[in-house]
């Protein structure tokens, strides 16, 4: 195993947020509320150096993400660099605007995998959620070209109140488009999704039905389609190991070169994030105060500290603990052992029962949302 020190394993994945620019405006975007502008983005040479450092550190997978990564003029050069370094490259894309025009060139330079977002199956609903007219036919054309090139395709559908009824249709769509994998990812309430929580929260009965639908389809489509299911935290019994555990598996480089342990880490006050302009990735992984803050189990409070699941889920999500408990070192209130769990579930039930969901606050660069946090948070 690659290791930075004898006790610290190397990260396996690098999320390269190449840009925050995106033609879509999804109300559950995991990008921060303060989006980086194009003028502040890292240049090509710096990204290439970062990728070389990642390969040297032992990273295996690079997720070329954003925003919309194909909005970068240099996406083909960056992808070629991944291939030259032996890094497995995954393009996380909306498939709209200029994405299709660049796809063949990306394939030529060695792109390994494509993850395409879908907002819904029904076009009007998909385009309402994504905030972009005429997006759906572009996505379908993009998916067709991905499979025609022989590239493995994953569809990613973020599930919420506005599309949960379409889970069966999303599974059919994945089969029809020739995807190898479908991610049925219930919304995680950070970033823009946190602001839009009351508009997005599905009813528990609908969540349970969607889980049953996935379980049935997994059996039916064995050998044809793999379906990953991310269950909704607010209705869960135990939290997920967010980002695979803080500072354990992933590094996230923002468009301006800040290196984060997870995509929402900047919401935690008092953490110092190091930049790729000032430090190597290896230094940041081993020494950055932000990566060290919640690595391992020493920082844990009760009930995590003495829980036998503490090295399975690593206490859940620090950003969610901050948002809901007001303390990033608290047990994630998604956990049924957290004293706040009952309140979180009650809040989800109340929001999902709203007769009319509030309007979306669409993601936008430079446009502050109308409300920074939903009513009633922290609980
Ligand atoms: Fe995980 Fe902490 Fe809950 Fe135990 S108490 S299951 S470690 S979040
Ligand atoms: Fe930051 Fe979960 S999003 S730890």
Short mmCIF file of C-alpha atoms in Angstrom, two decimals, residues 22-33 35 117-120 125-132 158-163 187-201 357-364 369-372 374:
data_model
loop_
_atom_site.label_atom_id
_atom_site.label_comp_id
_atom_site.label_asym_id
_atom_site.label_seq_id
_atom_site.Cartn_x
_atom_site.Cartn_y
_atom_site.Cartn_z
CA UNK A 22 -22.05 25.45 -15.01
CA UNK A 23 -24.93 25.85 -17.46
CA UNK A 24 -27.27 24.09 -15.01
CA UNK A 25 -28.51 25.66 -11.77
CA UNK A 26 -29.56 22.64 -9.69
CA UNK A 27 -31.00 23.64 -6.31
CA UNK A 28 -29.17 20.75 -4.58
CA UNK A 29 -25.69 21.55 -5.91
CA UNK A 30 -22.96 20.54 -3.48
CA UNK A 31 -20.79 23.52 -4.43
CA UNK A 32 -20.49 26.27 -1.81
CA UNK A 33 -22.93 29.19 -1.73
CA UNK A 35 -18.95 30.19 -5.95
CA UNK A 117 -26.17 13.76 -14.22
CA UNK A 118 -29.88 13.37 -14.91
CA UNK A 119 -32.41 15.53 -13.09
CA UNK A 120 -35.52 13.48 -14.01
CA UNK A 125 -39.56 18.28 -14.88
CA UNK A 126 -35.85 17.68 -15.55
CA UNK A 127 -35.45 21.12 -17.06
CA UNK A 128 -37.37 22.80 -14.22
CA UNK A 129 -35.09 21.12 -11.66
CA UNK A 130 -31.88 21.90 -13.57
CA UNK A 131 -33.03 25.40 -14.45
CA UNK A 132 -32.08 25.07 -18.14
CA UNK A 158 -30.04 13.11 -7.12
CA UNK A 159 -33.38 12.16 -5.61
CA UNK A 160 -35.75 14.55 -3.81
CA UNK A 161 -39.41 15.48 -3.50
CA UNK A 162 -39.51 16.77 -7.08
CA UNK A 163 -38.43 13.51 -8.77
CA UNK A 187 -30.09 14.43 -1.59
CA UNK A 188 -27.43 15.17 0.98
CA UNK A 189 -28.30 18.45 2.66
CA UNK A 190 -25.15 20.56 2.33
CA UNK A 191 -24.42 23.61 0.21
CA UNK A 192 -27.36 24.66 -1.94
CA UNK A 193 -29.39 21.62 -0.88
CA UNK A 194 -29.30 22.84 2.71
CA UNK A 195 -30.74 26.18 1.66
CA UNK A 196 -33.42 24.37 -0.38
CA UNK A 197 -34.11 21.65 2.16
CA UNK A 198 -37.81 22.40 2.64
CA UNK A 199 -38.33 22.36 -1.13
CA UNK A 200 -36.46 19.07 -1.58
CA UNK A 201 -37.34 16.91 1.44
CA UNK A 357 -43.03 23.00 -1.52
CA UNK A 358 -41.28 26.41 -1.50
CA UNK A 359 -39.79 27.66 -4.78
CA UNK A 360 -36.23 26.58 -5.52
CA UNK A 361 -33.39 28.96 -4.81
CA UNK A 362 -31.34 28.14 -7.88
CA UNK A 363 -27.57 27.93 -7.74
CA UNK A 364 -25.98 31.03 -9.18
CA UNK A 369 -29.50 33.02 -1.73
CA UNK A 370 -32.54 34.70 -0.18
CA UNK A 371 -32.05 32.76 3.04
CA UNK A 372 -28.68 31.45 4.18
CA UNK A 374 -33.47 26.96 6.49
#
